[in-house]
Coordinates of C-alpha atoms and ligand atoms in Angstrom, one line a residue:
X13 CA 95.8 -104.8 -169.1
X14 CA 94.8 -108.1 -168.5
X15 CA 94.9 -110.9 -171.0
X16 CA 91.5 -113.2 -171.2
X17 CA 93.1 -116.0 -173.2
X18 CA 90.5 -118.1 -174.6
X19 CA 92.6 -119.8 -177.4
X20 CA 92.9 -123.2 -175.5
X21 CA 92.6 -125.2 -172.2
X22 CA 96.3 -125.8 -172.8
X23 CA 97.4 -122.2 -171.9
X24 CA 96.2 -123.0 -168.2
X25 CA 99.3 -122.7 -165.5
X26 CA 99.9 -125.0 -162.7
X27 CA 97.9 -124.2 -159.7
X28 CA 100.0 -123.5 -156.2
X29 CA 99.3 -126.8 -155.0
X30 CA 100.8 -128.3 -158.1
X31 CA 103.9 -126.2 -157.7
X32 CA 104.2 -127.3 -154.1
X33 CA 103.4 -131.0 -155.3
X34 CA 106.3 -130.8 -157.8
X35 CA 108.9 -129.3 -155.3
X36 CA 107.8 -132.1 -152.5
X37 CA 107.8 -135.1 -155.0
X38 CA 109.8 -138.3 -154.1
X39 CA 111.9 -139.1 -157.1
X40 CA 113.7 -142.3 -158.4
X41 CA 114.7 -143.5 -162.0
X42 CA 111.4 -144.3 -164.0
X43 CA 113.3 -146.4 -166.6
X44 CA 114.2 -148.6 -163.6
X45 CA 110.6 -148.7 -162.6
X46 CA 111.8 -146.7 -159.5
X47 CA 109.8 -143.8 -159.5
X48 CA 107.4 -143.6 -156.7
X49 CA 105.6 -140.7 -157.6
X50 CA 105.1 -141.7 -161.5
X51 CA 104.0 -145.2 -160.0
X52 CA 101.3 -143.5 -157.8
X53 CA 99.9 -141.5 -160.7
X54 CA 99.8 -144.3 -163.2
X55 CA 98.1 -146.9 -160.4
X56 CA 95.6 -143.7 -159.8
X57 CA 94.7 -142.9 -163.6
X58 CA 94.3 -146.7 -164.3
X59 CA 91.8 -146.8 -161.2
X60 CA 89.8 -143.6 -162.4
X61 CA 89.7 -145.6 -165.9
X62 CA 88.7 -148.7 -164.9
X63 CA 91.6 -150.4 -166.3
X64 CA 94.5 -152.9 -164.8
X65 CA 97.5 -150.5 -165.7
X66 CA 98.6 -146.8 -167.1
X67 CA 101.6 -145.5 -168.5
X68 CA 102.6 -141.6 -168.2
X69 CA 103.6 -140.4 -171.9
X70 CA 104.7 -136.8 -172.7
X71 CA 101.7 -135.6 -174.4
X72 CA 98.5 -136.5 -176.0
X73 CA 99.9 -137.2 -179.3
X74 CA 102.5 -139.2 -177.8
X75 CA 99.6 -141.2 -176.2
X76 CA 97.8 -142.0 -179.1
X77 CA 100.7 -142.8 -181.3
X78 CA 101.6 -145.3 -178.5
X79 CA 98.3 -146.7 -178.6
X80 CA 98.3 -147.3 -182.0
X81 CA 101.6 -148.7 -182.5
X82 CA 100.4 -151.1 -179.7
X83 CA 97.3 -152.0 -181.5
X84 CA 98.3 -152.4 -184.9
X85 CA 101.2 -153.9 -186.9
X86 CA 102.6 -152.1 -190.4
X87 CA 100.3 -152.2 -193.1
X88 CA 97.4 -152.9 -190.9
X89 CA 94.2 -150.1 -190.7
X90 CA 92.8 -147.8 -188.2
X91 CA 89.4 -146.5 -188.8
X92 CA 88.6 -143.0 -187.5
X93 CA 86.9 -140.0 -188.2
X94 CA 87.8 -137.4 -190.7
X95 CA 87.4 -134.7 -187.8
X96 CA 89.5 -136.8 -185.2
X97 CA 92.6 -134.8 -183.7
X98 CA 94.6 -137.9 -184.6
X99 CA 93.8 -137.8 -188.6
X100 CA 94.1 -134.1 -188.3
X101 CA 96.5 -132.9 -186.0
X102 CA 99.4 -135.6 -185.1
X103 CA 101.4 -135.1 -187.8
X104 CA 100.5 -138.2 -189.5
X105 CA 102.5 -140.1 -186.9
X106 CA 100.4 -143.2 -187.1
X107 CA 101.2 -143.7 -190.8
X108 CA 105.0 -141.9 -190.6
X109 CA 106.2 -143.9 -187.5
X110 CA 103.8 -146.9 -187.3
X111 CA 103.2 -148.0 -191.0
X112 CA 99.6 -147.6 -190.0
X113 CA 96.7 -147.1 -192.9
X114 CA 94.1 -144.5 -191.9
X115 CA 90.7 -145.2 -193.1
X116 CA 88.6 -142.1 -192.4
X117 CA 84.8 -141.8 -192.6
X118 CA 82.5 -138.7 -191.5
X119 CA 82.3 -137.1 -188.0
X120 CA 78.8 -136.3 -187.3
X121 CA 78.5 -132.9 -185.7
X122 CA 77.9 -134.9 -182.4
X123 CA 81.6 -136.4 -182.6
X124 CA 80.1 -139.8 -183.5
X125 CA 80.6 -141.6 -186.4
X126 CA 77.5 -143.4 -187.8
X127 CA 77.5 -147.3 -187.1
X128 CA 76.8 -148.4 -190.5
X129 CA 79.8 -146.1 -192.0
X130 CA 81.9 -148.0 -189.4
X131 CA 80.7 -151.5 -190.5
X132 CA 81.1 -150.6 -194.0
X133 CA 84.6 -149.6 -193.6
X134 CA 85.9 -152.8 -191.9
X135 CA 87.5 -155.0 -194.5
X136 CA 86.6 -158.5 -195.4
X137 CA 89.9 -161.2 -195.7
X138 CA 90.8 -160.9 -198.8
X139 CA 94.6 -160.3 -200.3
X140 CA 94.2 -157.0 -202.0
X141 CA 93.3 -155.1 -198.5
X142 CA 94.6 -153.8 -195.5
X143 CA 93.9 -155.6 -192.5
X144 CA 91.4 -153.4 -190.5
X145 CA 92.4 -153.7 -186.9
X146 CA 91.7 -150.9 -184.7
X147 CA 88.4 -148.0 -184.5
X148 CA 89.3 -144.7 -182.7
X149 CA 87.0 -142.6 -180.7
X150 CA 87.3 -139.2 -179.4
X151 CA 85.8 -138.0 -176.0
X152 CA 85.3 -135.3 -175.8
X153 CA 85.2 -134.4 -179.6
X154 CA 87.5 -131.3 -180.3
X155 CA 86.4 -130.3 -183.5
X156 CA 83.1 -131.6 -183.2
X157 CA 81.9 -128.7 -180.9
X158 CA 83.5 -130.5 -177.6
X159 CA 80.8 -133.0 -177.7
X160 CA 80.4 -135.9 -175.2
X161 CA 80.2 -139.4 -176.6
X162 CA 77.6 -141.5 -174.4
X163 CA 78.3 -144.8 -172.7
X164 CA 75.6 -146.5 -174.8
X165 CA 77.4 -145.1 -178.3
X166 CA 80.7 -146.4 -176.9
X167 CA 79.5 -150.0 -176.0
X168 CA 77.8 -149.9 -179.6
X169 CA 81.0 -149.3 -181.4
X170 CA 82.9 -151.7 -179.1
X171 CA 80.5 -154.5 -179.7
X172 CA 80.6 -153.8 -183.2
X173 CA 84.3 -153.9 -183.0
X174 CA 84.3 -157.4 -180.8
X175 CA 82.2 -158.9 -183.4
X176 CA 84.5 -158.4 -186.3
X177 CA 87.7 -159.0 -184.3
X178 CA 88.7 -155.2 -184.0
X179 CA 89.9 -153.2 -181.0
X180 CA 88.8 -149.9 -179.7
X181 CA 91.1 -146.7 -178.8
X182 CA 89.6 -144.0 -176.9
X183 CA 91.4 -140.2 -177.5
X184 CA 90.1 -139.0 -174.1
X185 CA 92.2 -135.9 -174.0
X186 CA 89.2 -134.4 -172.4
X187 CA 87.3 -137.4 -171.0
X188 CA 86.8 -135.7 -167.4
X189 CA 85.0 -132.7 -169.4
X190 CA 82.5 -135.3 -171.0
X191 CA 82.5 -137.2 -167.4
X192 CA 81.2 -133.8 -165.6
X193 CA 79.1 -132.9 -168.7
X194 CA 77.5 -136.2 -168.4
X195 CA 77.4 -136.7 -164.6
X196 CA 78.9 -140.0 -164.8
X197 CA 82.3 -141.4 -163.7
X198 CA 84.9 -141.2 -166.3
X199 CA 85.3 -145.1 -166.1
X200 CA 81.7 -145.5 -167.3
X201 CA 82.8 -144.1 -170.6
X202 CA 85.8 -146.4 -171.0
X203 CA 84.6 -149.8 -169.9
X204 CA 83.9 -150.8 -173.0
X205 CA 87.2 -149.7 -174.8
X206 CA 90.7 -151.3 -174.9
X207 CA 92.7 -148.6 -174.3
X208 CA 92.3 -144.9 -173.7
X209 CA 94.5 -142.0 -173.3
X210 CA 93.8 -138.6 -171.6
X211 CA 95.5 -135.0 -170.9
X212 CA 96.7 -133.6 -167.8
X213 CA 97.9 -130.6 -169.4
X214 CA 94.3 -129.1 -170.8
X215 CA 91.3 -128.5 -168.6
X216 CA 93.1 -130.4 -165.6
X217 CA 95.9 -127.6 -165.8
X218 CA 99.0 -129.6 -165.0
X219 CA 102.2 -128.4 -167.1
X220 CA 103.0 -131.7 -169.0
X221 CA 101.7 -135.2 -169.6
X222 CA 99.2 -137.6 -170.4
X223 CA 98.3 -141.1 -169.6
X224 CA 97.9 -144.2 -171.5
X225 CA 95.3 -147.0 -170.0
X226 CA 94.8 -150.5 -170.7
X227 CA 95.1 -154.0 -169.9
X228 CA 98.7 -155.0 -167.8
X229 CA 99.5 -156.8 -170.9
X230 CA 98.9 -153.9 -173.2
X231 CA 100.7 -151.3 -171.0
X232 CA 103.8 -153.8 -171.0
X233 CA 104.1 -153.4 -174.6
X234 CA 102.9 -149.7 -174.8
X235 CA 106.0 -149.1 -172.3
X236 CA 108.2 -150.7 -175.0
X237 CA 106.7 -148.5 -177.7
X238 CA 107.2 -145.5 -175.4
X239 CA 110.7 -146.2 -175.2
X240 CA 111.1 -146.9 -179.1
X241 CA 109.7 -143.6 -179.8
X242 CA 112.5 -141.9 -177.1
X243 CA 109.8 -141.5 -174.6
X244 CA 111.2 -143.3 -171.5
X245 CA 111.4 -140.8 -168.7
X246 CA 113.9 -140.7 -165.3
X247 CA 112.8 -138.5 -162.7
X248 CA 109.2 -138.3 -163.9
X249 CA 107.8 -137.7 -160.5
X250 CA 108.4 -133.8 -161.1
X251 CA 105.8 -134.2 -163.7
X252 CA 103.7 -136.7 -162.1
X253 CA 103.3 -135.0 -159.0
X254 CA 101.5 -132.0 -160.6
X255 CA 99.4 -134.8 -162.3
X256 CA 98.4 -136.2 -159.2
X257 CA 97.2 -133.0 -158.0
X258 CA 95.3 -132.5 -160.9
X259 CA 93.3 -135.7 -160.8
X260 CA 92.6 -135.1 -157.1
X261 CA 91.5 -131.3 -157.3
X262 CA 91.1 -130.4 -160.7
X263 CA 88.3 -132.8 -162.2
X264 CA 85.1 -131.6 -160.4
X265 CA 85.7 -127.7 -160.9
X266 CA 85.4 -128.6 -165.0
X267 CA 81.7 -127.9 -164.3
X268 CA 82.4 -124.3 -163.8
X269 CA 84.5 -124.0 -167.0
X270 CA 81.3 -125.8 -168.5
X271 CA 79.0 -123.2 -167.0
X272 CA 81.1 -120.2 -168.6
X273 CA 81.5 -121.6 -171.9
X274 CA 77.4 -121.8 -172.1
X275 CA 77.5 -118.1 -170.8
X276 CA 79.9 -116.9 -173.6
X277 CA 77.5 -118.9 -176.4
X278 CA 74.5 -117.5 -174.7
X279 CA 76.2 -113.6 -175.2
X280 CA 77.6 -114.4 -178.7
X281 CA 74.3 -115.3 -180.0
X282 CA 72.3 -112.0 -179.9
X283 CA 75.5 -110.1 -181.5
X284 CA 74.5 -109.3 -184.9
X285 CA 77.2 -110.5 -187.6
X286 CA 78.3 -113.8 -185.3
X287 CA 76.1 -117.0 -185.4
X288 CA 76.6 -119.8 -182.7
X289 CA 74.7 -123.1 -182.2
X290 CA 73.8 -123.0 -178.8
X291 CA 72.4 -126.5 -178.8
X292 CA 75.9 -128.1 -179.2
X293 CA 77.5 -126.3 -176.5
X294 CA 78.0 -128.9 -173.9
X295 CA 81.5 -128.7 -172.4
X296 CA 84.2 -126.1 -172.3
X297 CA 84.6 -125.4 -176.1
X298 CA 82.6 -123.0 -178.1
X299 CA 82.8 -122.7 -181.9
X300 CA 81.3 -120.0 -183.5
X301 CA 81.2 -118.4 -186.8
X302 CA 80.4 -115.1 -189.2
X303 CA 76.8 -114.9 -189.9
X304 CA 77.6 -112.9 -192.9
X305 CA 80.6 -111.9 -195.4
X306 CA 80.4 -108.1 -193.8
X307 CA 83.9 -108.7 -192.0
X308 CA 87.1 -110.5 -192.3
X309 CA 87.7 -113.2 -189.6
X310 CA 91.4 -112.7 -189.1
X311 CA 90.8 -109.0 -188.8
X312 CA 88.5 -109.9 -185.9
X313 CA 90.5 -111.8 -184.0
X314 CA 93.4 -109.4 -184.3
X315 CA 90.9 -106.7 -183.3
X316 CA 89.8 -108.5 -180.4
X317 CA 93.3 -109.3 -179.3
X318 CA 93.9 -105.6 -179.2
X319 CA 91.2 -105.3 -176.7
X320 CA 93.0 -108.4 -174.6
X321 CA 90.8 -110.9 -175.6
X322 CA 92.1 -114.0 -177.7
X323 CA 90.5 -116.6 -179.3
X324 CA 91.4 -119.0 -182.1
X325 CA 90.4 -118.9 -186.0
X326 CA 89.8 -122.2 -187.2
X327 CA 88.4 -121.7 -190.7
X328 CA 87.6 -119.0 -193.0
X329 CA 84.8 -117.8 -191.2
X330 CA 85.0 -120.0 -187.8
X331 CA 86.4 -119.3 -184.4
X332 CA 86.9 -121.3 -181.0
X333 CA 86.9 -120.3 -177.6
X334 CA 87.7 -122.7 -174.7
X335 CA 87.0 -122.0 -170.9
X336 CA 89.4 -123.2 -168.5
X337 CA 91.1 -122.9 -164.9
X338 CA 91.8 -118.7 -164.6
X339 CA 88.7 -117.8 -166.3
X340 CA 86.1 -116.6 -164.3
X341 CA 82.4 -115.6 -165.0
X342 CA 83.5 -112.0 -164.8
X343 CA 86.1 -112.5 -167.5
X344 CA 83.2 -113.8 -169.7
X345 CA 81.3 -110.5 -169.3
X346 CA 84.3 -108.6 -170.2
X347 CA 85.3 -111.0 -173.5
X348 CA 81.4 -110.8 -174.7
X349 CA 81.7 -106.6 -174.1
X350 CA 85.0 -106.6 -176.3
X351 CA 83.5 -108.8 -178.9
X352 CA 80.7 -106.8 -179.4
X353 CA 82.4 -103.8 -179.3
X354 CA 84.9 -105.2 -182.0
X355 CA 81.9 -106.2 -184.1
X356 CA 80.6 -102.7 -184.2
X357 CA 83.7 -101.6 -185.4
X358 CA 83.3 -102.8 -188.7
Ligands
PLP413 C1 95.1 -131.9 -177.5 C2 94.4 -133.1 -177.8 C3 95.2 -134.2 -178.5 C4 96.9 -134.2 -178.0 O1 97.3 -133.6 -177.2 P1 99.1 -132.9 -177.0 O2 99.1 -133.1 -175.5 O3 98.5 -131.5 -177.7 O4 99.5 -133.8 -177.8 C5 94.7 -135.5 -178.7 N1 93.7 -135.6 -178.8 C6 92.6 -134.3 -178.9 C7 91.1 -134.6 -178.8 C8 92.8 -133.4 -178.3 O5 92.4 -132.4 -177.9

């Protein structure tokens, strides 16, 4: 039986082109700045994001941490959404390792934070207060239905930040999903922010790696912070080669994942006992839930897995399914049949 794994777009395996690129990669010692493949990927990433420079790091978590450490001193404050990946899923790294004070405000279902909430969270000068230094956005927003933030919203947040002397970091782990969904170049979405991180290892299917992008000065300092975190890598062209293939070959096809996610959501909607908010499905992520207490979420996940379809339980009555490279429209039909059969068994 073939497994249809919809738990995450991180389960994607490197493409044959990536494996060949890894095999052929020209290598050097990147801690000496001598790995040509890493340099090429960093230049390409900076260009795609419309920034001066970029830095390859091990993961999205490390990318966000390196950026926070580069923007903030100890005791300074970062304003971020209460549903943000950095607040929920990065092991508290910004406070544990950076002494950075997280100030959370509510994320709306579309992944934004209200401008008035952000403005109210920014502290004035007062000996009692931490200094507000950074605002963090997430695009697409993982917990908020994979929503894409618009350039207009991003600019409005950046304008507010600039007015109040703060900087903006964008967690763009899935920035290319946002770009494809909105029909815009990624640089249009990153133009207003001071730094952006994005992942190679999710929908883009590379095995490892994330990029941090910003000004040359920011990246020089980020490189130092990466080193301090133990993230200096030597022949990292092995990783970068797959990243180059990802940027060249795997961005435009994300539209297919978005179509499949929509197909999946539209197929879930009529299944009695399940509920999905079709309006919110914009990219590769589908959240859905139990419409009533007729059955147990954990049991549903287990029984569905027995039929060869894996999804993630993300709450007492909430599930996540993510489409990606390797999942076809036919797989979505099979997954829907399995889901309907599983629900009918209860
Ligand atoms: C996956 C993800 C990260 C972290 O990336 P890792 O490579 O898993 O460390 C950060 N932000 C968002 C929004 C993500 O989805």
